[in-house]
PDB file of C-alpha atoms in Angstrom:
ATOM      1  CA  MET A   1     -19.712  -5.396  -2.016  1.00  0.00           C
ATOM      2  CA  SER A   2     -21.016  -6.527  -5.648  1.00  0.00           C
ATOM      3  CA  LYS A   3     -19.121  -8.782  -7.905  1.00  0.00           C
ATOM      4  CA  ASN A   4     -17.057  -6.719 -10.036  1.00  0.00           C
ATOM      5  CA  LYS A   5     -16.468  -8.299 -13.655  1.00  0.00           C
ATOM      6  CA  ASN A   6     -14.292  -5.366 -14.780  1.00  0.00           C
ATOM      7  CA  PRO A   7     -10.766  -5.438 -13.607  1.00  0.00           C
ATOM      8  CA  HIS A   8     -10.353  -1.553 -14.125  1.00  0.00           C
ATOM      9  CA  PRO A   9     -13.682  -0.182 -13.091  1.00  0.00           C
ATOM     10  CA  ALA A  10     -13.068   3.531 -13.299  1.00  0.00           C
ATOM     11  CA  GLY A  11     -11.166   3.530 -16.700  1.00  0.00           C
ATOM     12  CA  GLY A  12     -11.638   0.244 -18.390  1.00  0.00           C
ATOM     13  CA  THR A  13      -8.171  -1.261 -19.317  1.00  0.00           C
ATOM     14  CA  ALA A  14      -5.009   1.089 -19.113  1.00  0.00           C
ATOM     15  CA  GLU A  15      -5.329   1.444 -22.873  1.00  0.00           C
ATOM     16  CA  GLN A  16      -8.818   2.641 -22.591  1.00  0.00           C
ATOM     17  CA  GLY A  17      -7.891   4.848 -19.714  1.00  0.00           C
ATOM     18  CA  LYS A  18      -5.530   6.427 -22.198  1.00  0.00           C
ATOM     19  CA  GLY A  19      -8.039   6.654 -24.930  1.00  0.00           C
ATOM     20  CA  GLY A  20      -6.750   3.619 -26.566  1.00  0.00           C
ATOM     21  CA  LYS A  21      -3.601   5.392 -27.823  1.00  0.00           C
ATOM     22  CA  PRO A  22      -0.371   4.182 -25.996  1.00  0.00           C
ATOM     23  CA  ASP A  23       1.533   7.387 -26.707  1.00  0.00           C
ATOM     24  CA  GLU A  24      -1.081   9.632 -24.722  1.00  0.00           C
ATOM     25  CA  THR A  25      -0.819  10.140 -20.987  1.00  0.00           C
ATOM     26  CA  VAL A  26      -3.594   9.334 -18.480  1.00  0.00           C
ATOM     27  CA  SER A  27      -5.405  12.579 -17.244  1.00  0.00           C
ATOM     28  CA  ASN A  28      -4.641  13.158 -13.752  1.00  0.00           C
ATOM     29  CA  ILE A  29      -7.000  15.977 -13.236  1.00  0.00           C
ATOM     30  CA  HIS A  30      -8.846  14.247 -10.198  1.00  0.00           C
ATOM     31  CA  PHE A  31      -5.491  13.221  -8.663  1.00  0.00           C
ATOM     32  CA  THR A  32      -3.459  16.257  -8.463  1.00  0.00           C
ATOM     33  CA  SER A  33      -5.679  18.867  -6.717  1.00  0.00           C
ATOM     34  CA  GLY A  34      -5.203  19.344  -3.031  1.00  0.00           C
ATOM     35  CA  GLY A  35      -7.806  18.935  -0.282  1.00  0.00           C
ATOM     36  CA  ALA A  36      -9.870  16.043   1.226  1.00  0.00           C
ATOM     37  CA  GLY A  37     -11.525  15.546  -2.303  1.00  0.00           C
ATOM     38  CA  ARG A  38      -8.567  13.222  -3.070  1.00  0.00           C
ATOM     39  CA  GLN A  39      -9.479  10.589  -0.500  1.00  0.00           C
ATOM     40  CA  GLY A  40     -11.173   7.665  -2.097  1.00  0.00           C
ATOM     41  CA  ARG A  41      -9.586   8.117  -5.547  1.00  0.00           C
ATOM     42  CA  ILE A  42      -7.242   5.048  -5.507  1.00  0.00           C
ATOM     43  CA  PHE A  43     -10.131   2.942  -4.052  1.00  0.00           C
ATOM     44  CA  THR A  44     -12.238   3.851  -7.130  1.00  0.00           C
ATOM     45  CA  LEU A  45      -9.561   2.389  -9.471  1.00  0.00           C
ATOM     46  CA  LEU A  46      -9.258  -0.990  -7.775  1.00  0.00           C
ATOM     47  CA  PRO A  47     -10.880  -4.181  -8.990  1.00  0.00           C
ATOM     48  CA  GLN A  48     -12.197  -6.950  -6.544  1.00  0.00           C
ATOM     49  CA  GLY A  49     -10.254 -10.013  -6.497  1.00  0.00           C
ATOM     50  CA  GLU A  50      -6.443 -10.745  -6.103  1.00  0.00           C
ATOM     51  CA  GLU A  51      -6.448 -12.302  -9.560  1.00  0.00           C
ATOM     52  CA  ASN A  52      -7.361  -8.954 -10.922  1.00  0.00           C
ATOM     53  CA  ALA A  53      -4.656  -7.099  -8.817  1.00  0.00           C
ATOM     54  CA  ILE A  54      -3.107  -3.859 -10.535  1.00  0.00           C
ATOM     55  CA  PRO A  55       0.604  -3.642 -10.152  1.00  0.00           C
ATOM     56  CA  GLY A  56       1.829  -0.539  -8.061  1.00  0.00           C
ATOM     57  CA  PRO A  57       3.595   0.973 -11.152  1.00  0.00           C
ATOM     58  CA  GLU A  58       0.637   0.647 -13.366  1.00  0.00           C
ATOM     59  CA  LEU A  59      -1.930   1.964 -10.785  1.00  0.00           C
ATOM     60  CA  ALA A  60       0.526   4.896 -10.141  1.00  0.00           C
ATOM     61  CA  GLN A  61       0.276   5.688 -13.956  1.00  0.00           C
ATOM     62  CA  MET A  62      -3.566   5.389 -14.021  1.00  0.00           C
ATOM     63  CA  ALA A  63      -3.738   7.709 -11.025  1.00  0.00           C
ATOM     64  CA  GLY A  64      -1.130  10.121 -12.465  1.00  0.00           C
ATOM     65  CA  VAL A  65       1.249  10.141  -9.464  1.00  0.00           C
ATOM     66  CA  SER A  66       4.664   8.776  -8.552  1.00  0.00           C
ATOM     67  CA  PRO A  67       4.946   5.293  -7.108  1.00  0.00           C
ATOM     68  CA  ARG A  68       6.008   6.861  -3.690  1.00  0.00           C
ATOM     69  CA  LYS A  69       2.703   9.165  -3.831  1.00  0.00           C
ATOM     70  CA  LEU A  70       0.800   6.167  -4.695  1.00  0.00           C
ATOM     71  CA  ARG A  71       1.900   4.365  -1.387  1.00  0.00           C
ATOM     72  CA  LEU A  72       1.251   7.513   0.555  1.00  0.00           C
ATOM     73  CA  MET A  73      -2.305   7.709  -0.860  1.00  0.00           C
ATOM     74  CA  VAL A  74      -3.041   3.995  -0.453  1.00  0.00           C
ATOM     75  CA  ASP A  75      -1.759   4.140   3.338  1.00  0.00           C
ATOM     76  CA  ALA A  76      -4.262   7.259   3.669  1.00  0.00           C
ATOM     77  CA  GLU A  77      -6.995   5.427   1.992  1.00  0.00           C
ATOM     78  CA  ARG A  78      -6.565   2.166   4.019  1.00  0.00           C
ATOM     79  CA  LEU A  79      -7.907   4.070   7.064  1.00  0.00           C
ATOM     80  CA  LYS A  80     -11.236   4.196   5.397  1.00  0.00           C
ATOM     81  CA  TYR A  81     -11.284   1.432   2.653  1.00  0.00           C
ATOM     82  CA  PRO A  82     -10.027  -2.361   2.906  1.00  0.00           C
ATOM     83  CA  ILE A  83      -7.409  -1.951   0.046  1.00  0.00           C
ATOM     84  CA  CYS A  84      -5.428  -5.047  -0.106  1.00  0.00           C
ATOM     85  CA  ALA A  85      -2.246  -5.929  -1.521  1.00  0.00           C
ATOM     86  CA  SER A  86      -0.090  -8.884  -2.687  1.00  0.00           C
ATOM     87  CA  ASP A  87       2.877  -9.561  -4.841  1.00  0.00           C
ATOM     88  CA  SER A  88       0.592  -8.946  -7.964  1.00  0.00           C
ATOM     89  CA  GLY A  89      -0.573  -5.515  -6.776  1.00  0.00           C
ATOM     90  CA  TYR A  90      -3.432  -3.705  -5.149  1.00  0.00           C
ATOM     91  CA  PHE A  91      -6.911  -4.908  -5.146  1.00  0.00           C
ATOM     92  CA  LEU A  92     -10.135  -4.895  -3.072  1.00  0.00           C
ATOM     93  CA  HIS A  93     -11.365  -8.138  -1.610  1.00  0.00           C
ATOM     94  CA  ASP A  94     -13.789 -10.262  -3.319  1.00  0.00           C
ATOM     95  CA  ASP A  95     -17.304 -11.052  -2.093  1.00  0.00           C
ATOM     96  CA  GLY A  96     -18.145 -14.220  -0.066  1.00  0.00           C
ATOM     97  CA  HIS A  97     -15.848 -16.912   1.008  1.00  0.00           C
ATOM     98  CA  LYS A  98     -13.223 -15.958  -1.524  1.00  0.00           C
ATOM     99  CA  GLY A  99     -13.073 -12.508   0.032  1.00  0.00           C
ATOM    100  CA  VAL A 100     -12.836 -13.899   3.429  1.00  0.00           C
ATOM    101  CA  LEU A 101      -9.696 -15.851   2.347  1.00  0.00           C
ATOM    102  CA  GLU A 102      -8.232 -13.057   0.529  1.00  0.00           C
ATOM    103  CA  LEU A 103      -8.593 -10.644   3.584  1.00  0.00           C
ATOM    104  CA  ARG A 104      -7.063 -13.329   5.847  1.00  0.00           C
ATOM    105  CA  LYS A 105      -4.096 -13.702   3.605  1.00  0.00           C
ATOM    106  CA  PHE A 106      -3.650 -10.038   3.492  1.00  0.00           C
ATOM    107  CA  LEU A 107      -3.948  -9.718   7.327  1.00  0.00           C
ATOM    108  CA  ARG A 108      -1.467 -12.630   7.765  1.00  0.00           C
ATOM    109  CA  ARG A 109       1.183 -10.848   5.477  1.00  0.00           C
ATOM    110  CA  GLN A 110       0.608  -7.467   7.349  1.00  0.00           C
ATOM    111  CA  ASP A 111       0.971  -9.389  10.809  1.00  0.00           C
ATOM    112  CA  SER A 112       4.096 -10.925   9.534  1.00  0.00           C
ATOM    113  CA  ARG A 113       5.683  -7.516   8.452  1.00  0.00           C
ATOM    114  CA  CYS A 114       4.774  -6.051  11.971  1.00  0.00           C
ATOM    115  CA  ALA A 115       6.478  -8.927  13.767  1.00  0.00           C
ATOM    116  CA  ALA A 116       9.475  -8.584  11.664  1.00  0.00           C
ATOM    117  CA  ASN A 117       9.561  -4.890  12.273  1.00  0.00           C
ATOM    118  CA  ARG A 118       9.274  -5.521  16.100  1.00  0.00           C
ATOM    119  CA  ARG A 119      12.312  -7.762  15.824  1.00  0.00           C
ATOM    120  CA  VAL A 120      14.554  -5.346  14.046  1.00  0.00           C
ATOM    121  CA  THR A 121      13.357  -2.586  16.459  1.00  0.00           C
ATOM    122  CA  LYS A 122      14.273  -4.467  19.553  1.00  0.00           C
ATOM    123  CA  SER A 123      17.612  -5.331  18.090  1.00  0.00           C
ATOM    124  CA  ALA A 124      18.250  -1.625  17.218  1.00  0.00           C
ATOM    125  CA  ARG A 125      17.057  -0.692  20.756  1.00  0.00           C
ATOM    126  CA  ALA A 126      19.455  -3.107  22.250  1.00  0.00           C
ATOM    127  CA  ALA A 127      22.127  -1.700  20.165  1.00  0.00           C
ATOM    128  CA  LEU A 128      21.452   1.965  21.177  1.00  0.00           C
ATOM    129  CA  LYS A 129      21.178   1.061  25.065  1.00  0.00           C
ATOM    130  CA  GLU A 130      24.615  -0.508  24.762  1.00  0.00           C
ATOM    131  CA  LEU A 131      26.175   2.462  22.990  1.00  0.00           C
ATOM    132  CA  GLU A 132      24.422   5.067  25.603  1.00  0.00           C
ATOM    133  CA  HIS A 133      25.944   3.134  28.442  1.00  0.00           C
ATOM    134  CA  LYS A 134      29.500   3.043  26.805  1.00  0.00           C
ATOM    135  CA  PRO A 135      31.912   6.077  27.673  1.00  0.00           C
ATOM    136  CA  LEU A 136      32.335   8.209  24.737  1.00  0.00           C
ATOM    137  CA  GLU A 137      35.854   8.314  23.061  1.00  0.00           C
ATOM    138  CA  GLY A 138      38.218  10.655  25.219  1.00  0.00           C
ATOM    139  CA  GLN A 139      35.562  10.679  28.073  1.00  0.00           C
ATOM    140  CA  GLU A 140      36.975   9.926  31.594  1.00  0.00           C
ATOM    141  CA  ALA A 141      35.104   8.240  34.328  1.00  0.00           C
ATOM    142  CA  LEU A 142      34.532  10.024  37.541  1.00  0.00           C
ATOM    143  CA  PHE A 143      34.036   7.071  39.676  1.00  0.00           C
TER     144      PHE A 143
END
């Protein structure tokens, strides 16, 4: 990937994407049509480098979708594009050594989330197993 100096490559700043007038809304013509043409739309809005990350609510507004829809679109696009996220927002990894560090940090964060989910799932499975082996209220044991 080439170094991207513009933190908002597809529409400039948030104000430029709105025509410079804060009371206008961002056009969502490219984000509301159905079909496969939608894939890659979020990717085109993202800057390179964690320092340029776009917060989720701002990115959702730029894309003309709800924050929930944005998360679904990002999840779908992550199957094809390496979209990173941090506490600052969404971004594409930078080039070179800095990009390696950003990707490693993102992957560590994802791995930690997976491990936490496995612990919670294990606990819930144990509780379910215990409940399934208890007699139901009013049930009599035959043996």
